XYZ file of C-alpha atoms in Angstrom:
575
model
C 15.702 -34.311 15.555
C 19.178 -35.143 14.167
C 22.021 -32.323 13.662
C 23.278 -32.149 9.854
C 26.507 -30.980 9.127
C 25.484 -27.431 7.529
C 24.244 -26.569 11.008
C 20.659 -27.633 10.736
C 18.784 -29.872 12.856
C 15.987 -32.609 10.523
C 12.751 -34.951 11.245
C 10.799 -35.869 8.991
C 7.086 -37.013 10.204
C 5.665 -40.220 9.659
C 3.778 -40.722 6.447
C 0.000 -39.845 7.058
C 0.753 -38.206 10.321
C -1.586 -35.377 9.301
C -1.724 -31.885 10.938
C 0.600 -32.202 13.601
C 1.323 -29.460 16.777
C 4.921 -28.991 17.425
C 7.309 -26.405 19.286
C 10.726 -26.285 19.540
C 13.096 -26.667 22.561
C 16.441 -25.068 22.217
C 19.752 -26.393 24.012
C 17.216 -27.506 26.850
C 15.864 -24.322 27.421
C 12.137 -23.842 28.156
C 9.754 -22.577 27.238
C 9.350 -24.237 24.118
C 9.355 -22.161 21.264
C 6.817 -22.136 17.895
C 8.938 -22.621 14.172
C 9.841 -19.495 12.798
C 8.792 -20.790 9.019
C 5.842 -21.990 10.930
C 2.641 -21.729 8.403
C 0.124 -21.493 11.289
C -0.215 -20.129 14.916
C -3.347 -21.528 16.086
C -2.758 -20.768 19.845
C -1.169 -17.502 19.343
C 2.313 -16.652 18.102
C 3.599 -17.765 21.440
C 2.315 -21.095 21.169
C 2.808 -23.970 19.109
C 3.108 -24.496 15.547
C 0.975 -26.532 13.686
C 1.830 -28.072 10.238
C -0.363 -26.922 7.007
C -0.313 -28.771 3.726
C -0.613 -26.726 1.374
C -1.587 -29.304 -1.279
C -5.037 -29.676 0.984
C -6.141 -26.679 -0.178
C -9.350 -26.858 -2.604
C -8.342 -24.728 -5.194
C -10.159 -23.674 -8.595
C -7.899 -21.075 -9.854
C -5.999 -23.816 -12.284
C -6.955 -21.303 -15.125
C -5.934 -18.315 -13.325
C -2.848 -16.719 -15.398
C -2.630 -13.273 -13.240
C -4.127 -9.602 -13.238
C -6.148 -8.288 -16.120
C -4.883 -11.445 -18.387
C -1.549 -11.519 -17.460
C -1.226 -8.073 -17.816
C -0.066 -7.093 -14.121
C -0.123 -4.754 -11.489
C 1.405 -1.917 -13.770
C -1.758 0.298 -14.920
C -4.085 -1.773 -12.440
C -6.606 -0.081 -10.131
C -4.896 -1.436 -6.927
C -7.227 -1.269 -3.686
C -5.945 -1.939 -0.307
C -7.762 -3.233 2.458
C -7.140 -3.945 6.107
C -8.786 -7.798 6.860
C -9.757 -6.767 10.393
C -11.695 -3.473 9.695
C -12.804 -4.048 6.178
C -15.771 -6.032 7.829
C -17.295 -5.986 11.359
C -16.417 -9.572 11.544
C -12.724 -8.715 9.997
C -12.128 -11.994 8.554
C -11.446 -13.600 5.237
C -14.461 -15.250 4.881
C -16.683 -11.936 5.554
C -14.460 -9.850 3.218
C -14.890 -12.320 0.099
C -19.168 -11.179 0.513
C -17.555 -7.934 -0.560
C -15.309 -8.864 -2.980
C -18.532 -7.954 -6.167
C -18.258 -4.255 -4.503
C -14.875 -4.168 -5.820
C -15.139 -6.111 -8.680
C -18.194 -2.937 -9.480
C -16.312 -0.288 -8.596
C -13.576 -1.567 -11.116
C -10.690 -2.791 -9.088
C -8.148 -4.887 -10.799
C -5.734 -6.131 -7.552
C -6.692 -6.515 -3.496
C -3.941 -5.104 -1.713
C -3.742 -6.926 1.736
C -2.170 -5.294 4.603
C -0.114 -7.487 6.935
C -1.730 -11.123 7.536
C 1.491 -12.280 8.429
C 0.772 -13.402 12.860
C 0.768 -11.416 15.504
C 0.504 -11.291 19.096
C -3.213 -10.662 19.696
C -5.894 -9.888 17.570
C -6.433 -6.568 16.687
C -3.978 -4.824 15.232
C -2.665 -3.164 11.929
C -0.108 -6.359 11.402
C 3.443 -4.305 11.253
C 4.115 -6.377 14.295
C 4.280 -9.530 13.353
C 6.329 -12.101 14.295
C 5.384 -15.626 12.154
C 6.264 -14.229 9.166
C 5.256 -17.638 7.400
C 1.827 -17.864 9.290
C -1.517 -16.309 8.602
C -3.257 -14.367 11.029
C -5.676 -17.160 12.673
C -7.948 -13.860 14.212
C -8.665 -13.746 10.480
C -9.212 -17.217 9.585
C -5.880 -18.729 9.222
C -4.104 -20.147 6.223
C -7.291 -22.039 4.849
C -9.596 -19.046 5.362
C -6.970 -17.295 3.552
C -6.335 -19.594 0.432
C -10.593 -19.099 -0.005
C -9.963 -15.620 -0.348
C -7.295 -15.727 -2.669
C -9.277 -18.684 -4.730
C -12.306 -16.168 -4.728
C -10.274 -13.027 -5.913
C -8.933 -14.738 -8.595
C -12.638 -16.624 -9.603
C -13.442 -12.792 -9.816
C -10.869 -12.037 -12.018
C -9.606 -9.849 -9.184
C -5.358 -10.385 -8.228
C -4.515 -10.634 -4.766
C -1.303 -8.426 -3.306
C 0.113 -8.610 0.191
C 2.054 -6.872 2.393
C 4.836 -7.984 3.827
C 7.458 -6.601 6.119
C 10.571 -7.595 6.054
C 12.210 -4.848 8.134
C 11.533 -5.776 11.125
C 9.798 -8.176 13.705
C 7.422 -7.072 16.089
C 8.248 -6.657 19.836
C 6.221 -9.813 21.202
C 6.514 -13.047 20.119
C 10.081 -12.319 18.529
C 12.170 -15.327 18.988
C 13.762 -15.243 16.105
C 17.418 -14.065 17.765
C 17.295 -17.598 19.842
C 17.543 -19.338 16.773
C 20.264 -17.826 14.710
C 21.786 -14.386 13.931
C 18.836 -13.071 12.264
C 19.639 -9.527 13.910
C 22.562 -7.006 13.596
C 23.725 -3.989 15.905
C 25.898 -3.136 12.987
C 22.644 -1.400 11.600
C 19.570 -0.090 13.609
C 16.273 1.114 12.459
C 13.255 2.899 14.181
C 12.593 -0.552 15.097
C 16.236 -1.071 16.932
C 18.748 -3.580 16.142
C 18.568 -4.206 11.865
C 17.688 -7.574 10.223
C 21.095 -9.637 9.653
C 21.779 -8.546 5.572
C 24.998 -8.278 5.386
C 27.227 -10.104 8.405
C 27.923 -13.117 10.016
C 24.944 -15.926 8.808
C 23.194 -13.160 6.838
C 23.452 -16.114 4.087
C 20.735 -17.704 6.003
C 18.939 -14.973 7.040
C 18.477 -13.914 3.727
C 17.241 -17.284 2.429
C 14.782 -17.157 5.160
C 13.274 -14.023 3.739
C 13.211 -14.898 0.063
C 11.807 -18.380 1.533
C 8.824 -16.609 3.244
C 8.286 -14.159 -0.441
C 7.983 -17.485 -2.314
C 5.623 -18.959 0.002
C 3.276 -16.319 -0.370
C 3.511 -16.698 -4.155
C 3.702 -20.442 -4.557
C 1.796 -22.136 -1.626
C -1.033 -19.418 -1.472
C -1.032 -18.209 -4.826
C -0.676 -14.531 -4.662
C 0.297 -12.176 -7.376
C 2.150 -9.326 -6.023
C 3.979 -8.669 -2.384
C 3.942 -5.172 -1.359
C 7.352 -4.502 0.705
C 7.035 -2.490 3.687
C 9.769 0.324 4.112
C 12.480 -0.845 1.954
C 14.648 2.047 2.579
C 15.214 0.051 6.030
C 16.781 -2.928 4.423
C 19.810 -2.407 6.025
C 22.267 -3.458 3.573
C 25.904 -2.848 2.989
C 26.722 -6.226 0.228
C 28.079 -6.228 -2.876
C 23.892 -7.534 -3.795
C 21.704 -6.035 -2.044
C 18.963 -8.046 -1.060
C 16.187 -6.720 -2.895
C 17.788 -7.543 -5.843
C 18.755 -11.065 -4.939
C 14.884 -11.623 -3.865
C 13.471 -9.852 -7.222
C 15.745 -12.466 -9.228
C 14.694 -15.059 -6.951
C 10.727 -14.275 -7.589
C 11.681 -13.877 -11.934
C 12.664 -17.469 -11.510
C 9.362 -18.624 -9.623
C 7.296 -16.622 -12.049
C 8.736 -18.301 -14.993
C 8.191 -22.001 -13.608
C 4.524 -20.909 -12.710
C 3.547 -19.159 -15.699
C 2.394 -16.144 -14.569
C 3.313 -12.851 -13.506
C 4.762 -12.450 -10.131
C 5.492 -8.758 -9.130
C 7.314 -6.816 -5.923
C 6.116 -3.083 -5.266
C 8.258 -1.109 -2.904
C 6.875 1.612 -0.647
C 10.112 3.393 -0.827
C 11.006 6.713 0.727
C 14.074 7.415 -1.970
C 12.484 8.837 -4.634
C 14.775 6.915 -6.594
C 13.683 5.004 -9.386
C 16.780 2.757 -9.338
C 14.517 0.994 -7.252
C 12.387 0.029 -10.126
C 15.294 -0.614 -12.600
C 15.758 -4.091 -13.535
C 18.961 -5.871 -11.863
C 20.283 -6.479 -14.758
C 20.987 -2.798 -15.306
C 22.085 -2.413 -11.528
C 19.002 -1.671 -10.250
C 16.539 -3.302 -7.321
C 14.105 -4.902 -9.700
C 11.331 -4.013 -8.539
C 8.063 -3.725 -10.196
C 6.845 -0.628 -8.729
C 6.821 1.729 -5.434
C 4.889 3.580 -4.031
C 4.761 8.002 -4.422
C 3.995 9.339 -1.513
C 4.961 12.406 -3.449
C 1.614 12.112 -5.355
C -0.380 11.975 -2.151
C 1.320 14.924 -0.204
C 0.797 17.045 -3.405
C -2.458 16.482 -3.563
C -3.216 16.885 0.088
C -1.909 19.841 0.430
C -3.639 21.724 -3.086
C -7.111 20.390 -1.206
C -7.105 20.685 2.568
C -4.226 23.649 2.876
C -2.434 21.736 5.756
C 1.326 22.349 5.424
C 2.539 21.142 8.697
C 5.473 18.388 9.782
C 6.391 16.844 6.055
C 3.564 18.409 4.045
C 5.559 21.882 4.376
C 7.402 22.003 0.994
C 4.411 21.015 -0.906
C 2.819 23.872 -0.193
C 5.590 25.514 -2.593
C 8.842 27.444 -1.418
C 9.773 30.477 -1.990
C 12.480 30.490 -5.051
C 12.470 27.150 -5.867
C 10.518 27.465 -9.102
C 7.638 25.732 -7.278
C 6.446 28.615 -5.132
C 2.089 27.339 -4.633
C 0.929 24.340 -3.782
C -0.500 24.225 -7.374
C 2.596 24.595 -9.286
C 3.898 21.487 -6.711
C 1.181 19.337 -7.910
C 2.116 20.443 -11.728
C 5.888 19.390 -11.047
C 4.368 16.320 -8.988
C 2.193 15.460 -12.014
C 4.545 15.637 -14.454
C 8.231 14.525 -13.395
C 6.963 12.253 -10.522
C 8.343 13.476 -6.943
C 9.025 16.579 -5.770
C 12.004 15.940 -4.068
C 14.270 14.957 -7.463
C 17.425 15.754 -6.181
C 15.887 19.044 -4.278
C 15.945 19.975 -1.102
C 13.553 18.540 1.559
C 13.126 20.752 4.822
C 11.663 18.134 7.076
C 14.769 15.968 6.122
C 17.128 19.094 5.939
C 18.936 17.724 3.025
C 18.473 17.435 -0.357
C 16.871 14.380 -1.485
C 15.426 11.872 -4.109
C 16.698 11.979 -7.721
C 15.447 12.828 -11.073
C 12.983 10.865 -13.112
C 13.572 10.007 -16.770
C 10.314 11.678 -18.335
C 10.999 10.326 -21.498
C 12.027 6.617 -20.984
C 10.876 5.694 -17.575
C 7.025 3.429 -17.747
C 5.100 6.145 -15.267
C 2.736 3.124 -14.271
C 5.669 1.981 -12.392
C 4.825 4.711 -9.613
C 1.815 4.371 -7.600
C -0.238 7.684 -6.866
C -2.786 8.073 -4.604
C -5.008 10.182 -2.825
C -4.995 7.965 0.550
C -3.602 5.138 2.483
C -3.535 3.463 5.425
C -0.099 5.593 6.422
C -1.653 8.401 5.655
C -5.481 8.294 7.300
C -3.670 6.449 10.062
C -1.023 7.899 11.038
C -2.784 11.061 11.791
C -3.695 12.144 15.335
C -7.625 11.155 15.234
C -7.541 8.619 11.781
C -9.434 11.251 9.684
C -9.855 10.694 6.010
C -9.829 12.862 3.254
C -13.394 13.970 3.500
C -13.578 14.646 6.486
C -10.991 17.424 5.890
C -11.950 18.902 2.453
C -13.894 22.250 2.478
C -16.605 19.703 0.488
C -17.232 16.891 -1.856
C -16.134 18.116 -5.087
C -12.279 18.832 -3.469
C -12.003 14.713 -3.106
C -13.702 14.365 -6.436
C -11.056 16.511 -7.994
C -8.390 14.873 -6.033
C -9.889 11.381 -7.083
C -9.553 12.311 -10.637
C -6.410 13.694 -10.820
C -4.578 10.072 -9.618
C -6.931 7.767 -11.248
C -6.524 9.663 -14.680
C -2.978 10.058 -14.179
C 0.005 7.995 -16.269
C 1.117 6.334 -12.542
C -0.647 2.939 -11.215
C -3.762 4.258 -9.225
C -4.188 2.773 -5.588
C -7.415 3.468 -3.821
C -7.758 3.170 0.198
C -11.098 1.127 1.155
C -13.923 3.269 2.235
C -12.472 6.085 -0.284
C -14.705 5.358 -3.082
C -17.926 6.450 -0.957
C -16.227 9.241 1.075
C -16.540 6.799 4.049
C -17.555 8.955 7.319
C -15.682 6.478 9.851
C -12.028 7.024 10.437
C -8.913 4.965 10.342
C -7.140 5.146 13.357
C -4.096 3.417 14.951
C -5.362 0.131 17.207
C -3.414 -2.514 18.801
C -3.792 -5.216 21.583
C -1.073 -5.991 23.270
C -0.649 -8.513 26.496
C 2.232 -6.632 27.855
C 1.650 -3.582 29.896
C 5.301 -1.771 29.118
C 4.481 -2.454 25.539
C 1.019 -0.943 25.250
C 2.312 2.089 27.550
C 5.571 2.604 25.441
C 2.875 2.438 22.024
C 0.561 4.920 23.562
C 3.105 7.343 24.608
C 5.418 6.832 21.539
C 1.989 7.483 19.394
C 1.622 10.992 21.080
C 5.420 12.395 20.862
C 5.288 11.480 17.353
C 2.022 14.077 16.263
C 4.345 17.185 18.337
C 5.675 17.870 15.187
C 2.773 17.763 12.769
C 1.110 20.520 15.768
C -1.813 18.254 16.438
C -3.113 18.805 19.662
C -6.348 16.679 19.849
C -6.472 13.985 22.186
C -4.985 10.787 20.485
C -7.152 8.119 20.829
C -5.718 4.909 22.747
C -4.602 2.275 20.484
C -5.165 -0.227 23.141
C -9.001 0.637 23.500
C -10.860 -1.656 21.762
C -13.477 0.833 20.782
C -10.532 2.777 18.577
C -10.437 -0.360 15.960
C -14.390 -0.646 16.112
C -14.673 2.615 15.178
C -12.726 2.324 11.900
C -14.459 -0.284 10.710
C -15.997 0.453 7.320
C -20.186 0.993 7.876
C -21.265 -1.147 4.737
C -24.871 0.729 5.204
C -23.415 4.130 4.097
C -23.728 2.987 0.445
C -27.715 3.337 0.974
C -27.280 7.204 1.653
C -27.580 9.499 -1.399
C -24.198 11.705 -0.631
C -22.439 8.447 -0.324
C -23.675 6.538 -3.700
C -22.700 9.851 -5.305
C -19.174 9.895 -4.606
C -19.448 5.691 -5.348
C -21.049 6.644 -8.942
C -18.058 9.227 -9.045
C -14.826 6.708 -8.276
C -16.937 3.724 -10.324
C -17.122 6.158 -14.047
C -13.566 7.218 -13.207
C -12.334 3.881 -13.582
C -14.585 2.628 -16.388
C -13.006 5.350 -17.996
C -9.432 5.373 -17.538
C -9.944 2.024 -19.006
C -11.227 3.973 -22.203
C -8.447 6.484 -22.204
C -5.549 4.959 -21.752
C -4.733 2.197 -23.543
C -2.915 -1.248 -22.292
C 0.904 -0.630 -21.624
C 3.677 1.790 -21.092
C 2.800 5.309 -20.413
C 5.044 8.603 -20.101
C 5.335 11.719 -17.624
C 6.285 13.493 -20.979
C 2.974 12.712 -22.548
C 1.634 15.186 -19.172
C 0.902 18.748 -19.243
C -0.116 20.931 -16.600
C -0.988 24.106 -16.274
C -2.650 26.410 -13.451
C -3.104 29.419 -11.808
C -2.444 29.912 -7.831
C -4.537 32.686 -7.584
C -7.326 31.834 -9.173
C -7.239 28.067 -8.003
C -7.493 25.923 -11.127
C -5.130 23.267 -12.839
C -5.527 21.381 -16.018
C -3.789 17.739 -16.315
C -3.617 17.224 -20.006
C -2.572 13.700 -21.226
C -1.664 12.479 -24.436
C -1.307 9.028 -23.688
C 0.861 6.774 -27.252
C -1.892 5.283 -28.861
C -4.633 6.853 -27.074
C -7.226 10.196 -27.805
C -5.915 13.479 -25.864
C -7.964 14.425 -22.697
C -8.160 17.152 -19.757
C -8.530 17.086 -16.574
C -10.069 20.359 -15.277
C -10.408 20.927 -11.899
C -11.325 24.481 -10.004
C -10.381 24.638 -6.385
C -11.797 28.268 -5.541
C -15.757 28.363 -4.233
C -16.645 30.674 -6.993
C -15.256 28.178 -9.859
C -13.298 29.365 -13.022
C -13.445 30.422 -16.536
C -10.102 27.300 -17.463
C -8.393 27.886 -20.639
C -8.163 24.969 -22.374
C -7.364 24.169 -25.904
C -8.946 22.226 -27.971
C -11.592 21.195 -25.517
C -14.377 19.080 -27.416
C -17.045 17.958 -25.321
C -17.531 16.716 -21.650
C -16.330 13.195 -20.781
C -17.518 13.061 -16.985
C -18.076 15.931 -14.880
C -18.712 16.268 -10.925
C -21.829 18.267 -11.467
C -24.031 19.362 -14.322
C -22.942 23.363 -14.221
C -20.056 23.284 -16.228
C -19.534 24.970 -19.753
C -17.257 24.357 -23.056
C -16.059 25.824 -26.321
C -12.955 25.339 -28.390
C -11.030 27.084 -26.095
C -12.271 27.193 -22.437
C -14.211 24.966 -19.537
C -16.188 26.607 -17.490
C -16.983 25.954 -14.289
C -19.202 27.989 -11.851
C -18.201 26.072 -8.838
C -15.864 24.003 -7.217
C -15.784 20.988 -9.356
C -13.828 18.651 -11.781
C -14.749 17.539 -15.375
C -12.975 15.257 -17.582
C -12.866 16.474 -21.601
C -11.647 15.265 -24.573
C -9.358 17.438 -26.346
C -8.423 17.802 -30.136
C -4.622 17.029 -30.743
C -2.657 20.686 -31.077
C-alpha cells in the first residue's frame, strides 16, 4: 500500500482480480488484522477479509420504490425477527420460506436484528465487531442480498438494526487503527465511540459510511439505531443529525424512501424533529412507554422499571389503567414527570395536536423485552389467559403510533426468547453469565437464569413453525391477521393525532375504551374488559361489532357488553 497525505494508506487491485482475501498488518505488528469496512468475514471476524462486489449481486427489485408504494415505515405493521432463531436452520435462505407467513399475517416491513459479524455463531448480534460485514453463520452478504431481493418481490421492506454505540468485546480492533474510542465519554459498554474529539471527523464518516452501505449496496429501507441515547456527543452537530442529512441525500439520488428509527430512552420527540428545526431527524423511535403500560394493565408485574406504570399515588395517574389512558393518549408516561427507577424526572411533553403519532412505535413485545427477562418468557406465557394478549394486541395495532410485532407473537408462540451467546473466551463468557444474573436482582427474579453460553438456551427459542397446526395457536394467528386487515380499513394513509384518542376506564371494575377518530376516517372503539367476570362498558354511540375475541359480547347505542374477559372492536357514530 502507499501512504497519502490525508493520513490514509491506498491499493487498488488489479483489474479482474475477483474476490480477493486480505488482512491488514499494522506498523509490523502481527497478527494481521481483517478491514474494519470489511463487507465479509468468511473465517470469522478474527480472520481475513474478503472483498464483495456488490454489483455481482442478481437483483430483481429494479421496480422496487419502498414500503407500501413509497409510503414508508410511518403507519407500517413493522415485524422484527432474529435470523438465527426465526428458523431451526437460522439463516437467510430458510427465513425467505417464511417470508408468505408474513406477507398473510399483513406485515408491511422485516425488522432485522443485528447481522452486522460477530465472533461466533450464535448470538443476539449487539456484539459485533465488522460493522460492514454480514453475519456468514447466516449466509453472508449474498445470502443476505436474496433476502432483501425476496422481501421486496413480496412487496415486503426490509429494516435493520444497527448499533452504532458500541463494538463488541472480541474481535474489536478497531482502536489499532485510529481513535475510534474516547475515555472522555463511557457507556455500559466502557470507553464511548470517538464523536466529538480528536479524529472524531473520521470516525464519524466511518459510521455514516457503514448506514449508507446498508441502504445503497444491499438495498434496505430503514436502519433501526440501537440505543441512541449512548451516542456520546458533546458537538455543535450531533451526529445523528449529520447521518439523517447524510441518508436525505442518498434517498433523493435513489428515489425512494430511506428512513432511521431510534430506540431512544428520552422520551423526547426532538429526536424525531427534522434538523432543519434543530432536531435529530429521525423518522421514528421506539415507546417503550407503550409496552410497559400495557404490561403492566395485563400481567400485574410492577417490579424494577415497570413500578410507576402501575400508577402512583398523587400523580393524577394513580392505576395501571389510568397509565395506559395517559400512555394512549399523550405518548409516554414519563413527559417531563418523575421516574422512580431513574429517581429524576424525565422525558418531555408530546405535542398532541401537531406531532404525526405514527412517528412512535408501540408495541406489546420485543426482543428487549421477552429477552431480557430472567427465563425469556413471552407475553403468554404470563397473562392470566388468551384474551389478556388479545386485548393487549388490539390496543397497539389499533392505536395512532406505528405498530411493531415480535415474531412468534402473532400465534402466542409457547417457546421463549432467552439471552444466548457463544463466546471463545472463557473470562468473557464468565463475565456475561455473571453480569446476566446481577442485572435480574433488581427486577426480584429469583429463577435460575439460564446460561447464555449453553447451546441448548438459543435452541430453545427457536420459533416451532408446527404450532400453527394447533387450534389455540391458529386462533390467536386468525386474531393478529383481522387486526391488521383492519387497521388498514380504519385508518386511512397518513398523519394521525394523539388528540384524535380518547380513553376512558374504570380501575375497579377493569375495563378501558380506546376511542379513535382518526382525520378522514369513520370513529371506532376499542373495548377491552380485564376482570374474569367481564363488564357492562359504556360506550357512546356504539353501532355494531367490527371484530371481537369471542362471540359473547353485546351492543346498543350506548353500551358493549362483555361477559368475559375479552376485547371487541366497534364502530361508533360521530358525537
Amino acid at each position: 500500500m502507499h501512504a497519502a497525505d490525508d493520513g490514509w494508506w491506498r491499493w487498488t487491485p488489479p483489474s479482474g482480480t475477483g474476490e480477493l482475501d486480505y488482512a491488514f498488518v499494522l506498523d509490523g505488528e502481527e497478527p494481521a488484522l481483517p478491514d474494519p469496512r470489511s463487507a465479509w468475514q468468511p473465517e470469522s471476524v478474527h480472520g481475513p477479509s474478503r472483498t464483495v462486489d456488490p454489483a455481482s449481486f442478481p437483483w430483481t427489485d429494479s421496480a422496487w420504490r419502498g414500503p407500501r408504494e413509497g409510503a414508508g415505515v410511518l403507519g407500517s405493521v413493522v415485524y422484527e425477527l432474529h435470523v438465527g432463531t426465526f428458523t431451526a436452520e437460522g439463516t437467510f435462505d430458510a427465513a425467505v420460506e417464511r417470508l408468505d407467513h408474513l406477507v398473510a399475517l399483513g406485515v408491511d416491513v422485516v425488522e432485522v436484528m443485528p447481522v452486522a459479524a460477530f465472533p461466533t455463531d450464535r448470538g443476539w448480534g449487539y456484539d459485533g465487531v465488522g460493522l460492514y460485514a454480514v453475519q456468514d453463520a447466516y449466509g453472508g452478504p449474498h445470502a443476505f442480498a436474496r433476502f432483501v431481493d425476496a422481501c421486496h418481490a413480496r412487496g415486503l421492506g426490509v429494516c435493520v438494526d444497527v448499533v452504532h454505540n458500541h463494538l463488541g468485546a472480541s474481535g474489536n480492533y478497531l482502536a489499532r487503527f485510529g481513535p475510534y474510542f474516547t475515555e472522555a465519554h463511557h457507556t455500559p459498554w466502557g470507553a464511548a465511540v470517538n464523536l466529538d474529539h480528536e479524529g472524531s471527523a473520521e470516525v464519524r464518516r466511518f459510521l455514516v459510511g457503514n448506514a449508507l452501505r446498508w441502504f445503497r449496496d444491499l438495498h434496505v429501507d430503514a436502519l433501526r439505531l440501537d440505543a441512541v441515547h449512548e451516542l456520546k456527543d458533546d458537538s455543535p452537530r450531533h451526529y445523528l443529525a449529520e447521518l439523517s442529512d447524510a441518508v436525505a441525500a442518498l434517498a433523493e439520488e435513489l428515489g425512494r424512501p430511506l428512513e432511521l428509527v431510534a430506540e431512544s430512552d428520552l422520551n423526547d420527540t426532538s429526536m424525531v424533529t427534522p434538523t432543519a428545526a434543530g432536531g435529530r431527524g429521525m423518522t421514528a423511535q421506539w415507546d417503550d412507554d407503550v409496552h410497559h403500560a400495557l404490561h403492566v394493565a395485563l400481567t400485574g408485574e410492577t417490579q424494577g422499571y415497570y413500578a410507576d406504570f402501575g400508577g402512583t399515588p398523587g400523580s393524577g395517574e394513580e392505576g395501571p389503567l389510568a397509565v395506559l389512558a395517559k400512555v394512549l393518549t399523550r405518548g409516554f408516561l414519563h413527559d417531563g414527570t418523575f421516574s422512580s427507577f431513574r429517581d429524576r424526572p424525565w422525558g418531555a411533553p408530546v405535542d398532541r395536536e401537531n406531532l404525526d403519532a405514527r412517528r412512535l412505535l408501540g408495541y406489546l413485545q420485543t426482543h428487549d423485552q421477552v429477552g431480557n427477562r430472567a427465563v425469556g418468557e413471552r407475553i403468554s406465557a404470563l397473562v392470566a389467559e388468551p384474551a389478556l394478549q388479545a386485548a393487549g394486541a388490539a390496543l397497539y395495532l389499533l392505536a395512532p403510533t406505528t405498530p411493531m410485532l415480535f415474531m412468534g407473537e402473532e400465534w402466542a408462540a409457547s417457546t421463549p426468547w432467552q439471552f444466548f451467546t457463544s463466546f471463545a473466551e472463557d473470562w468473557l463468557a464468565d463475565a456475561v453469565r455473571e453480569g446476566r444474573r446481577a442485572e435480574f436482582g433488581s427486577h426480584g427474579w429469583s429463577a435460575d437464569v439460564p446460561d447464555p453460553q449453553d447451546p441448548a438456551t438459543r435452541d430453545r427459542s427457536v420459533l416451532r413453525w408446527s404450532e400453527l397446526d394447533d387450534t389455540d395457536h391458529a386462533r390467536m394467528l386468525r386474531w393478529y391477521t383481522n387486526l391488521t386487515a383492519l387497521r388498514r380499513r380504519l385508518l386511512p394513509a397518513g398523519p394521525t393525532r394523539f388528540a384524535d384518542v380518547e380513553v376512558s376506564f374504570d380501575e375497579d371494575a377493569r375495563w378501558l375504551v380506546l376511542r379513535h377518530a382518526p382525520a378522514g376516517g369513520a370513529p371506532y372503539a376499542v373495548v377491552v374488559t380485564l376482570g374474569e367476570d367481564g363488564a357492562q362498558v359504556p360506550v357512546a354511540g356504539a353501532a355494531e361489532v367490527l371484530l371481537a375475541w369471542g362471540d359473547e359480547v353485546e351492543v346498543d347505542a350506548d353500551r358493549v357488553g362483555h361477559r368475559c374477559r375479552s376485547v371487541s372492536v366497534v364502530r361508533v357514530e360521530r358525537s
